[in-house]
CSV table of C-alpha atoms in Angstrom, one decimal:
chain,number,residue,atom,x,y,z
A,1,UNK,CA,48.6,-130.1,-48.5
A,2,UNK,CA,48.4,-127.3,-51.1
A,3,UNK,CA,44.6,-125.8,-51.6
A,4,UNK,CA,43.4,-125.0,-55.2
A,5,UNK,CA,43.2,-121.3,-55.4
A,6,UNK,CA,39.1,-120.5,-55.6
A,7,UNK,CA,38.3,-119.4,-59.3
A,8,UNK,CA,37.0,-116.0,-59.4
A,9,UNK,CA,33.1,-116.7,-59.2
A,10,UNK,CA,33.4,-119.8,-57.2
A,11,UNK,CA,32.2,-118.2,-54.1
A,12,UNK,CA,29.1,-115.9,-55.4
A,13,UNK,CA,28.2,-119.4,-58.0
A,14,UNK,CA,28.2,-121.4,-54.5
A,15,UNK,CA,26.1,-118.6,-53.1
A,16,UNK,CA,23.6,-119.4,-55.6
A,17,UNK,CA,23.3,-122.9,-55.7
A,18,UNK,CA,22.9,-122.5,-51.8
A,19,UNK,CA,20.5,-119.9,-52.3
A,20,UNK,CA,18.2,-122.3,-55.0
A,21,UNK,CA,18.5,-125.4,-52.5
A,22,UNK,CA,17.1,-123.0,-49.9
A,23,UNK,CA,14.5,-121.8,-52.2
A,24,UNK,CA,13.2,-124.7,-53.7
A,25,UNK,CA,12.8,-126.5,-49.9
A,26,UNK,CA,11.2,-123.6,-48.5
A,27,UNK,CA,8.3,-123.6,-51.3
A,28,UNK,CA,8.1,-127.5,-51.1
A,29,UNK,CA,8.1,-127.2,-47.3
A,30,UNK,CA,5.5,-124.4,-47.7
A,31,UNK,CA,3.2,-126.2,-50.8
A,32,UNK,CA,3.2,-129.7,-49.3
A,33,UNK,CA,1.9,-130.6,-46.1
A,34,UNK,CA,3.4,-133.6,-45.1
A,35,UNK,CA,2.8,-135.2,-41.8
A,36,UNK,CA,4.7,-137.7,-39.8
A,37,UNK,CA,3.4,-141.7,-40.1
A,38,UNK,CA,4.7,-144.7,-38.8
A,39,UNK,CA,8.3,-144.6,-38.3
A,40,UNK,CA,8.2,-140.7,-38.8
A,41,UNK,CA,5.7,-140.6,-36.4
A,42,UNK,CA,7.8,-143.0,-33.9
A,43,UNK,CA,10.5,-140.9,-34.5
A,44,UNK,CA,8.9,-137.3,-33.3
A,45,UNK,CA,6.9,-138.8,-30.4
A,46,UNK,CA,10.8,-140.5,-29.1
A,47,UNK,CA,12.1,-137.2,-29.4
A,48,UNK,CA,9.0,-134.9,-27.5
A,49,UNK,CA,9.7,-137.6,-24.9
A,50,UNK,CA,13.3,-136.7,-24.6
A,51,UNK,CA,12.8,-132.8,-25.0
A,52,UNK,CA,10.6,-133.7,-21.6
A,53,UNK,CA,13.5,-135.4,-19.8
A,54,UNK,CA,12.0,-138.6,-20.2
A,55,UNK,CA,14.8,-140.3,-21.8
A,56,UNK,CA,14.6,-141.9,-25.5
A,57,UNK,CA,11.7,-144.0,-23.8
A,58,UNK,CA,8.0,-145.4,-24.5
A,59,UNK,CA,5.5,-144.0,-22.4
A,60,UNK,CA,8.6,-143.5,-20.1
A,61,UNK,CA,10.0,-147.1,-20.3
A,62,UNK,CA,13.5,-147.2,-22.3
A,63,UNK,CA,13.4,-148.4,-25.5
A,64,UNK,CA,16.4,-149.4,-28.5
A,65,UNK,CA,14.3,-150.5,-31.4
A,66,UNK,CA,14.9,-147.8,-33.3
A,67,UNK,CA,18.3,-145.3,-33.7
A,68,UNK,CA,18.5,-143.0,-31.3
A,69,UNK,CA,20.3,-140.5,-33.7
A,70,UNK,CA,17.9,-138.5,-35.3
A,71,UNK,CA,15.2,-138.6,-32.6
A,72,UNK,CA,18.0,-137.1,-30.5
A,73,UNK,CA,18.7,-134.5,-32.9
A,74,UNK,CA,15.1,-133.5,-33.1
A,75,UNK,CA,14.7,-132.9,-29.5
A,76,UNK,CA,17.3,-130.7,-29.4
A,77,UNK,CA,16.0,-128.9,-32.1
A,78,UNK,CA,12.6,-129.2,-29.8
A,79,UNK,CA,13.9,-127.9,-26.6
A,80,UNK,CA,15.5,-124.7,-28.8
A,81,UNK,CA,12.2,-123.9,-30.1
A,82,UNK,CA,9.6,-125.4,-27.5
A,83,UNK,CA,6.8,-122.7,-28.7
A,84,UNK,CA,6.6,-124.0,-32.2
A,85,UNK,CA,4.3,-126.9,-33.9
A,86,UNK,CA,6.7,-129.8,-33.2
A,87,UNK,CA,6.2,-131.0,-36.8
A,88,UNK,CA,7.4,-127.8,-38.1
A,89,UNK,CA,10.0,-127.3,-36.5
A,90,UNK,CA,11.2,-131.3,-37.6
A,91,UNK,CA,10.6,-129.7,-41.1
A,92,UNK,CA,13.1,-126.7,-40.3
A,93,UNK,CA,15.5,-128.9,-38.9
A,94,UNK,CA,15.9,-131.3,-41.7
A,95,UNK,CA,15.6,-128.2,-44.8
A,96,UNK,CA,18.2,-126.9,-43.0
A,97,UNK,CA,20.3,-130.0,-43.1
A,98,UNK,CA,19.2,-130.9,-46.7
A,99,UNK,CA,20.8,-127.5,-47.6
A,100,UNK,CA,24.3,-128.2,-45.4
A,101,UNK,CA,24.4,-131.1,-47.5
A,102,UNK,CA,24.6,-129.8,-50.5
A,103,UNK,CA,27.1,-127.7,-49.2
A,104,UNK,CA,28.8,-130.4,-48.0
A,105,UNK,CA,28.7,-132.0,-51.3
A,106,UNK,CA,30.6,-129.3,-52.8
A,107,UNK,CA,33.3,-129.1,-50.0
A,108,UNK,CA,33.8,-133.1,-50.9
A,109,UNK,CA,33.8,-132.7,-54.4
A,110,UNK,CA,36.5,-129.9,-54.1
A,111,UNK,CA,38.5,-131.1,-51.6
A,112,UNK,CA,38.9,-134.8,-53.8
A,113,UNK,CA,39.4,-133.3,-56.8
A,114,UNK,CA,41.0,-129.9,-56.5
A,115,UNK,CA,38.9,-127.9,-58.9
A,116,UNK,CA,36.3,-126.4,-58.0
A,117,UNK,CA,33.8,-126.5,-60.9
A,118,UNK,CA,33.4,-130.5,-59.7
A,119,UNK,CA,32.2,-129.6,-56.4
A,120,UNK,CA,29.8,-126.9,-58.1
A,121,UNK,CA,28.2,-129.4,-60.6
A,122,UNK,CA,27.4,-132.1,-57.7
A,123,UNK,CA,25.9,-129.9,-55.4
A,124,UNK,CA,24.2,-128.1,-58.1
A,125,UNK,CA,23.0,-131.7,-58.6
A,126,UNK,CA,22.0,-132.1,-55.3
A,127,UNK,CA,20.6,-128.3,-55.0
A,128,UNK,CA,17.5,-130.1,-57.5
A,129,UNK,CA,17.2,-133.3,-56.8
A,130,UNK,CA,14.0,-134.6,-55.8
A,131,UNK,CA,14.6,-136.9,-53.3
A,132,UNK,CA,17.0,-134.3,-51.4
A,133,UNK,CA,14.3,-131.4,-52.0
A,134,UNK,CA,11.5,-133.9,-50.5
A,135,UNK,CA,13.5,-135.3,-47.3
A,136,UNK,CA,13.3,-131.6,-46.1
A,137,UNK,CA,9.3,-132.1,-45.6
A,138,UNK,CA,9.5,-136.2,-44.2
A,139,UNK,CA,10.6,-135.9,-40.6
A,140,UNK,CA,13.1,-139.1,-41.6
A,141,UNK,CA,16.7,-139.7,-40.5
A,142,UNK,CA,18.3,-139.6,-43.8
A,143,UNK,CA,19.6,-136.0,-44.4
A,144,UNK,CA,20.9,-136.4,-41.0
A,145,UNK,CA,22.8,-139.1,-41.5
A,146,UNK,CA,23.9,-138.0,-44.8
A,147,UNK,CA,25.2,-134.8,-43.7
A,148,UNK,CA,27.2,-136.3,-41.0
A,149,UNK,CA,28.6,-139.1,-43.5
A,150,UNK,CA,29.8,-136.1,-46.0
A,151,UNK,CA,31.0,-134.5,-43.5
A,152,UNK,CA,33.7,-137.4,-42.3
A,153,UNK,CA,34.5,-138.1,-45.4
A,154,UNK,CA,35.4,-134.1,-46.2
A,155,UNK,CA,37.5,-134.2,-43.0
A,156,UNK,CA,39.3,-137.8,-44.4
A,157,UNK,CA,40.5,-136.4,-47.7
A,158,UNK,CA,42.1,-132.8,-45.1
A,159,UNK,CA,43.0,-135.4,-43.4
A,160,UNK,CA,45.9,-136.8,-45.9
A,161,UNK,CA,48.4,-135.3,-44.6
A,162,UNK,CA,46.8,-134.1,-41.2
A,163,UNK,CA,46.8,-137.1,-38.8
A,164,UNK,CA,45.1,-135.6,-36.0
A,165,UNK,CA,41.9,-134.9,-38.0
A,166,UNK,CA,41.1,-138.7,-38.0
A,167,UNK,CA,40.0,-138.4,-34.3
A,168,UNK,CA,37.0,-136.2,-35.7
A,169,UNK,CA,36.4,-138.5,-38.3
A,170,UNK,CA,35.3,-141.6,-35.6
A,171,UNK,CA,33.2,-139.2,-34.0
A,172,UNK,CA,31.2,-138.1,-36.9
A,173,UNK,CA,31.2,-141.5,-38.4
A,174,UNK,CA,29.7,-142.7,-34.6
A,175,UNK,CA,27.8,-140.0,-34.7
A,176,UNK,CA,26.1,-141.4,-38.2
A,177,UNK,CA,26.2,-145.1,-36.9
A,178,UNK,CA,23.8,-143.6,-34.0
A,179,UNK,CA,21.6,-142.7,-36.9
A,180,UNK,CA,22.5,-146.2,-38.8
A,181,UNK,CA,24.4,-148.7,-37.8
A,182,UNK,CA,25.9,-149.3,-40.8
A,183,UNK,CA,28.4,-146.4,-40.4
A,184,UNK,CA,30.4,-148.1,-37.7
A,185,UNK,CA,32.5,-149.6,-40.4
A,186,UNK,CA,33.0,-146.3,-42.1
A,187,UNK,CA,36.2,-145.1,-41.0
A,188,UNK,CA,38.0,-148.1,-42.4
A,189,UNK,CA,36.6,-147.6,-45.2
A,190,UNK,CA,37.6,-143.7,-45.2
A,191,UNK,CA,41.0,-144.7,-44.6
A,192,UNK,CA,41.1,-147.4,-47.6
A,193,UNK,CA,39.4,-144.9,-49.7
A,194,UNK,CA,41.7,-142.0,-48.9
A,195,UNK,CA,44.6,-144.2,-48.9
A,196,UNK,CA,44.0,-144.8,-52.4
A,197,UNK,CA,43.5,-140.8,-53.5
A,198,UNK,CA,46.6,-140.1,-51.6
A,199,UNK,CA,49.2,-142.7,-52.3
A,200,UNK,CA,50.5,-141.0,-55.9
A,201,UNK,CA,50.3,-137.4,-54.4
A,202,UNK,CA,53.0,-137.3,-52.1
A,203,UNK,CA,51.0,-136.9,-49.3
A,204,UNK,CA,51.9,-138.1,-45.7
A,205,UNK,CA,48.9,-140.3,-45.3
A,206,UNK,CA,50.0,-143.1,-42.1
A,207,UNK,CA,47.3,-145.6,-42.5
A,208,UNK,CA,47.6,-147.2,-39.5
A,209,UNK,CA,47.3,-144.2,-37.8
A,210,UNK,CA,44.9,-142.9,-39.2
A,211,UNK,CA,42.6,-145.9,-38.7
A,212,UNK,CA,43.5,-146.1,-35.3
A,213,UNK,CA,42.8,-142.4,-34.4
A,214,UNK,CA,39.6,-142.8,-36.3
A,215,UNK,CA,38.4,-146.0,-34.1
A,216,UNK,CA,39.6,-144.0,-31.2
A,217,UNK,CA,36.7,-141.4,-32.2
A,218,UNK,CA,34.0,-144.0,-32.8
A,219,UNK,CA,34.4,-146.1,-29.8
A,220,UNK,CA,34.3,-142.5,-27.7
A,221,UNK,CA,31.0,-141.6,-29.6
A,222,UNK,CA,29.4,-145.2,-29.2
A,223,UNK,CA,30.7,-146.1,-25.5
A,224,UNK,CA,27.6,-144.0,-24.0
A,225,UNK,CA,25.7,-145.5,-25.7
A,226,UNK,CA,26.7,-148.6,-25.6
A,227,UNK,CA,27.0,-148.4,-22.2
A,228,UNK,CA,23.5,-147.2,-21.1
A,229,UNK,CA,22.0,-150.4,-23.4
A,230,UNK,CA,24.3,-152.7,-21.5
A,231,UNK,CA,22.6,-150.9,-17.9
A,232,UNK,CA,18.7,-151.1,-19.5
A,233,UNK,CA,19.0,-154.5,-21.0
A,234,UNK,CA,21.5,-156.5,-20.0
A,235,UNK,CA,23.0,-157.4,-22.8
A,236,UNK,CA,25.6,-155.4,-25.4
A,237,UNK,CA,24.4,-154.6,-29.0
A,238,UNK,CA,25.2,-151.9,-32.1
A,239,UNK,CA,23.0,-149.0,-31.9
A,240,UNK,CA,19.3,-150.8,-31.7
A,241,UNK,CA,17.5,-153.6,-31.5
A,242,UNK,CA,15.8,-153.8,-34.8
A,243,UNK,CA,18.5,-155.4,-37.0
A,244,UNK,CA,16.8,-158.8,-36.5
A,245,UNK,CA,14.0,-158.1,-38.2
A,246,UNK,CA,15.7,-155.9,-40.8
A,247,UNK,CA,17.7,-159.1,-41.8
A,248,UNK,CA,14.1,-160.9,-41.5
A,249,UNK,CA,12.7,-158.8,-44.0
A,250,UNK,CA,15.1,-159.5,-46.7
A,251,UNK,CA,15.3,-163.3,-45.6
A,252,UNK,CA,12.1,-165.2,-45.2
A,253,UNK,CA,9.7,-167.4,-47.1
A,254,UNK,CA,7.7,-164.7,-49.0
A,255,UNK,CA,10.7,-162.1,-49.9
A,256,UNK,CA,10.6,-159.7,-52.4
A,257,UNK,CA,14.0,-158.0,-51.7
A,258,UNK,CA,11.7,-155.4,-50.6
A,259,UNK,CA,10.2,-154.2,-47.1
A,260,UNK,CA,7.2,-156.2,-45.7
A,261,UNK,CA,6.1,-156.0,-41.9
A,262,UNK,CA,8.1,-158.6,-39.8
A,263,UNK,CA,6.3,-160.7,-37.6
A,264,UNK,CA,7.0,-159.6,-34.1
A,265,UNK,CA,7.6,-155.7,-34.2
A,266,UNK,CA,7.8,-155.4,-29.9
A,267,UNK,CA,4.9,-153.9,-28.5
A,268,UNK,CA,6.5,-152.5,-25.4
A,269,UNK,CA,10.3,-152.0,-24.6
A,270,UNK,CA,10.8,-154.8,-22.7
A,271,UNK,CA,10.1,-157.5,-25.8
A,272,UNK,CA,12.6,-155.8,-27.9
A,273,UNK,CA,16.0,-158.0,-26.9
A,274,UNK,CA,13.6,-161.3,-27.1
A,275,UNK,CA,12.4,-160.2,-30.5
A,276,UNK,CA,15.7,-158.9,-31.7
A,277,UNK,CA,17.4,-162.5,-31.4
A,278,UNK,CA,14.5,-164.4,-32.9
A,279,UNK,CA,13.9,-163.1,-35.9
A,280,UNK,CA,17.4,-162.9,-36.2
A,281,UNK,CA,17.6,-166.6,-35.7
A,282,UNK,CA,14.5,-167.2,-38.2
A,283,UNK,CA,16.1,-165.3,-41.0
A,284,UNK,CA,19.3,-167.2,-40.2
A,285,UNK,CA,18.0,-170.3,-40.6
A,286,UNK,CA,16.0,-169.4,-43.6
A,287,UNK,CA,19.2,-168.2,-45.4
A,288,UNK,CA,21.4,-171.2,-44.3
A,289,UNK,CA,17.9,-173.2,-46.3
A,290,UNK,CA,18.2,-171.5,-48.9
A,291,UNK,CA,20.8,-169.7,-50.1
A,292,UNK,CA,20.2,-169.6,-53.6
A,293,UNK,CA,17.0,-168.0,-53.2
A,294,UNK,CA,18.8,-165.4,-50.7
A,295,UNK,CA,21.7,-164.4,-53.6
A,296,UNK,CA,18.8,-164.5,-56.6
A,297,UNK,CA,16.8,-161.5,-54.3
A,298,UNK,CA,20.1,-159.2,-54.5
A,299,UNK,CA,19.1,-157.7,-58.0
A,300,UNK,CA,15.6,-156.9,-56.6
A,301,UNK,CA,17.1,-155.6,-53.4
A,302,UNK,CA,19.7,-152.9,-55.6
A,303,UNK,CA,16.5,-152.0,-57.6
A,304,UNK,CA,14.5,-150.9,-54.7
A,305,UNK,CA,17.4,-148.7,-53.8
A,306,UNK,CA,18.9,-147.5,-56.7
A,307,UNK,CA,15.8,-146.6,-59.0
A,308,UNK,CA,12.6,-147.1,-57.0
A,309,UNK,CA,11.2,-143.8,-56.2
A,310,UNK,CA,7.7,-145.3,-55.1
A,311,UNK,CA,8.5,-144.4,-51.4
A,312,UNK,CA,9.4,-141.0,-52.0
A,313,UNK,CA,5.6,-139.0,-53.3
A,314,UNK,CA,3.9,-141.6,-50.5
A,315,UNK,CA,5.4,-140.5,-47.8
A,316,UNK,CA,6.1,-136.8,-48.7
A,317,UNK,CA,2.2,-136.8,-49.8
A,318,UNK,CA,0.9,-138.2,-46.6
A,319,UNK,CA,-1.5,-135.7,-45.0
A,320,UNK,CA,-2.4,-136.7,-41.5
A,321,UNK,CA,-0.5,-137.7,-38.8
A,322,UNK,CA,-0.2,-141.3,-37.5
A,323,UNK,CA,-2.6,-141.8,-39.9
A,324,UNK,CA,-2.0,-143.8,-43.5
A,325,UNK,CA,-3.7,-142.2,-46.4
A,326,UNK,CA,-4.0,-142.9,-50.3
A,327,UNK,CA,-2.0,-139.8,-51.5
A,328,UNK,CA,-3.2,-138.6,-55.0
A,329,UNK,CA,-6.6,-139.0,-55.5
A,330,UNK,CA,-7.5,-134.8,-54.1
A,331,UNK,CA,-5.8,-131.8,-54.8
A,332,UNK,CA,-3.0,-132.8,-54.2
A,333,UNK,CA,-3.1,-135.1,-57.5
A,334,UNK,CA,-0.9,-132.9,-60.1
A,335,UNK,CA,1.8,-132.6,-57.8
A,336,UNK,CA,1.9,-135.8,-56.3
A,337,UNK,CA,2.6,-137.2,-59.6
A,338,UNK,CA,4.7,-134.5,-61.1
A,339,UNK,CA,7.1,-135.4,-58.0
A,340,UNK,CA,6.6,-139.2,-59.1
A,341,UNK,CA,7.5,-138.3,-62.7
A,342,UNK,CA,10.4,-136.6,-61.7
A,343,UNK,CA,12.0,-138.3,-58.8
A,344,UNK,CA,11.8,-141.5,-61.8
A,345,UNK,CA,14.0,-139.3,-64.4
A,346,UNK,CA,16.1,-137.8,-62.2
A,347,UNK,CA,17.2,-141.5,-60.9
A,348,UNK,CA,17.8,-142.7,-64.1
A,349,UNK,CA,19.1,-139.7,-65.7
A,350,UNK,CA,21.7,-139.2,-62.5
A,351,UNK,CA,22.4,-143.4,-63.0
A,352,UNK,CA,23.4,-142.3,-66.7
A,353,UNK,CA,25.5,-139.6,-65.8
A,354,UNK,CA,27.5,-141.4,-63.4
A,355,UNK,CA,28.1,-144.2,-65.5
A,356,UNK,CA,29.3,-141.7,-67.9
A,357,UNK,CA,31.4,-140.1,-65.8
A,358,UNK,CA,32.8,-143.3,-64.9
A,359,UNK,CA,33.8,-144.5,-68.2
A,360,UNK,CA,35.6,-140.9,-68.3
A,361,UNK,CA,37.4,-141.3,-64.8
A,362,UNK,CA,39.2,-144.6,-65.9
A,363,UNK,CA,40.7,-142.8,-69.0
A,364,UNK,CA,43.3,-140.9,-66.8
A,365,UNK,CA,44.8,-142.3,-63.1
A,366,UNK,CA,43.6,-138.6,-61.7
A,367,UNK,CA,40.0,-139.7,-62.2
A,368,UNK,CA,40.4,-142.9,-61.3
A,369,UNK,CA,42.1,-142.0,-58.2
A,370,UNK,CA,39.2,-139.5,-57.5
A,371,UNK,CA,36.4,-142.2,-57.8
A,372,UNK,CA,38.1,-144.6,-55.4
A,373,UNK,CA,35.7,-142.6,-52.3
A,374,UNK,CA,32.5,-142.3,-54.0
A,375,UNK,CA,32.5,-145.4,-55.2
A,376,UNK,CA,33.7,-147.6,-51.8
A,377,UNK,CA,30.7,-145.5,-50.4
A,378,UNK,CA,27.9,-146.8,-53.0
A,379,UNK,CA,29.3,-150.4,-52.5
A,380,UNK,CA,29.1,-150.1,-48.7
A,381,UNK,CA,25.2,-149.2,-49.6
A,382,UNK,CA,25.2,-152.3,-52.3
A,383,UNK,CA,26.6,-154.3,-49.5
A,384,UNK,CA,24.2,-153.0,-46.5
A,385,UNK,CA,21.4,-153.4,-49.3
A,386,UNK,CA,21.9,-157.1,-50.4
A,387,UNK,CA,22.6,-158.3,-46.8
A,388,UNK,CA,19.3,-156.7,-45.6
A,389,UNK,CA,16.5,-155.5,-48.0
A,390,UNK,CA,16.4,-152.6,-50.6
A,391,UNK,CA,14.4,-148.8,-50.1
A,392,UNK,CA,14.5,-146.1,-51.6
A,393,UNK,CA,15.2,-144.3,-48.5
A,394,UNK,CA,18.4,-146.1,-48.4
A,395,UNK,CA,19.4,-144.9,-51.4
A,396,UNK,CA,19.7,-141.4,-51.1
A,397,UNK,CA,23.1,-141.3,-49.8
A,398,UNK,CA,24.4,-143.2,-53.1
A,399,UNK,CA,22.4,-140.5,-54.8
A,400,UNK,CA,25.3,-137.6,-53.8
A,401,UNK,CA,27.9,-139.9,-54.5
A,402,UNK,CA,26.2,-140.5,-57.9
A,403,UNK,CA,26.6,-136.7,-58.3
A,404,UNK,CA,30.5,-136.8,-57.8
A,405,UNK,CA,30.7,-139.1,-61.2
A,406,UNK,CA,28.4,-137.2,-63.0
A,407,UNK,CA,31.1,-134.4,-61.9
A,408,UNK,CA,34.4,-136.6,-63.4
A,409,UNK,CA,34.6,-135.3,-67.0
A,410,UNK,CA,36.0,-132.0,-64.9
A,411,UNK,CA,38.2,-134.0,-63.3
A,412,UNK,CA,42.1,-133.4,-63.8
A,413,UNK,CA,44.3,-136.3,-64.6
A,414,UNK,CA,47.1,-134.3,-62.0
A,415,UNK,CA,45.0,-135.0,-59.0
């Protein structure tokens, strides 16, 4: 596949968007103290145990409620630096992969539309958003699993006429289902998507193949895992054991479309399977009683994810560890609600570009074949969303695919 020659100050303009993300996370990083609460918390005290050899384990007991990704991540990142405050070195770990990110952002954007001003404007995009900028102080999963999930889908679109990338492609997409579940479907999706941006460019793109390499490379980064769930409990799941009462949350008698504590969160490893299947039969049987009330929460559910940005200044704004505090009402009161002022604009202001840049794309096949991956990722969100329940956290994925449509008016139609 021919490359688009780089533009003469592509490289030192990439520099500096690089050099701003780095910039702007290092003062947040440094400005706002954030600590680690509830399932941030649960997340670094997983991975101290495994940086100990204990296993991703409670009080040495194996556990699955959770994703093993991230906190497997972080203890790397642990063992590498044992010295250092635990929580800042979680803080390093996920500025550095907000930043990679937005490099990764710009490698996708250029690689699916072969200019590179469209990969400049979404990462620049991403370089000052809030939500990316505040995910480098919240010891959360998210930039993680977004930086994994750009970077399969950057090795999809090389991989239109290169076959044998597709095999890296499963692994980083199991990789990301490690981190969330959801991205086991992903390389189909990848190959649909791509599929569709290849098929008027004369490129070689065997979808069978591809798909089929692809699954290769997921089922060889899930069997492990898979496998050492099957030995602890018995019993053969995706990932973890919470997606019962993830589906209870979005189906039960006082649903909002938005997250409420589920009944039976397991108390100790060995209640996690028993919990798992009954809330997943409650919400079930809830749903099959009342199915209009289950389709009627879907708008809620897309608002929570879309535009909420409640979540975001909470938990960046939280102050002491495993301990839930009011954020904004101390010194910390100007920022706190200048980040809640502008995590609200720049969601609606990115929602308006991208619809923009969508009524742009469909004037010309080039853009529309261009929007055909950004936009089967968003809907895989959409679809993840309505099943389950909406948060803002979820959302921040759809926010850098958001940034590609902002990016179409750039777009050629000979793509």
């Amino acid at each position: 596949m021919a490359r688009a020659p780089l533009f003469r100050n592509e490289p030192w303009v990439l520099a500096a968007i690089l050099g701003a993300a780095l910039l702007v996370r290092l003062v947040w990083v440094g400005s706002v103290p954030t600590q680690p609460v509830t399932d941030f918390a649960w997340y670094l005290d997983r991975a101290l145990a495994m940086a100990r050899g204990e296993g991703f384990s409670i009080n040495g007991v194996p556990t699955a409620y959770w994703p093993v990704g991230y906190p497997a991540a972080l203890s790397v990142a642990l063992r590498i630096f044992p010295g250092l405050d635990p929580v800042s070195v979680g803080k390093g770990l996920n500025l550095l992969l907000s930043v990679g990110c937005v490099g990764l952002t710009y490698a996708v954007g250029r690689a699916l539309s072969g200019r590179g001003v469209v990969g400049l404007i979404a990462a620049g995009v991403m370089a000052l958003h809030p939500a990316m900028i505040a995910y480098s102080s919240i010891l959360a999963a998210e930039p993680l699993f977004l930086c994994l999930v750009l970077g399969a889908t950057w090795l999809s679109v090389l991989g239109a006429d290169r076959p044998w990338m597709w095999l890296a492609v499963g692994i980083l997409c199991g990789g990301a289902a490690l981190v969330r579940p959801q991205a086991a479907v992903m390389p189909l999706l990848l190959v649909f998507g791509v599929w569709l941006w290849s098929r008027q460019r004369g490129k070689n793109l065997l979808p069978l193949v591809a798909a089929g390499l692809a699954l290769v490379g997921l089922i060889l980064a899930l069997t492990p895992w898979t496998l050492r769930n099957r030995e602890v409990f018995g019993a053969t799941f995706l990932v973890s054991l919470n997606g019962g009462d993830n589906l209870w949350i979005g189906h039960h008698p006082e649903g909002n479309g938005r997250y409420k504590s589920p009944p039976g969160i397991p108390q100790a490893p060995a209640d996690e399977l028993a919990n798992e299947r009954a809330t997943r039969a409650q919400a079930l049987a809830w749903i099959r009683a009342n199915p209009g009330r289950s389709l009627a929460l879907i708008p809620a559910k897309w608002e929570a994810t879309f535009l909420s940005t409640t979540d975001l200044a909470y938990w960046a704004f939280q102050t002491q560890r495993g301990e839930l505090v009011v954020p904004g009402r101390g010194a910390d009161k100007p920022l706190y609600f200048f980040t809640q002022g502008a995590a609200w604009w720049a969601n609606r202001i990115l929602l308006g570009l991208g619809l923009v840049g969508l009524a742009f794309a469909l004037r010309h096949s080039g853009g529309r074949r261009y929007l055909a991956v950004p936009l089967l990722h968003i809907g895989l969100i959409a679809l993840v969303t309505a099943v389950f329940f909406g948060n803002p956290r979820f959302g921040l994925p759809a926010h850098t695919f958001q940034a590609f449509l902002s990016a179409t008016p750039w777009v050629r139609e000979d793509i």
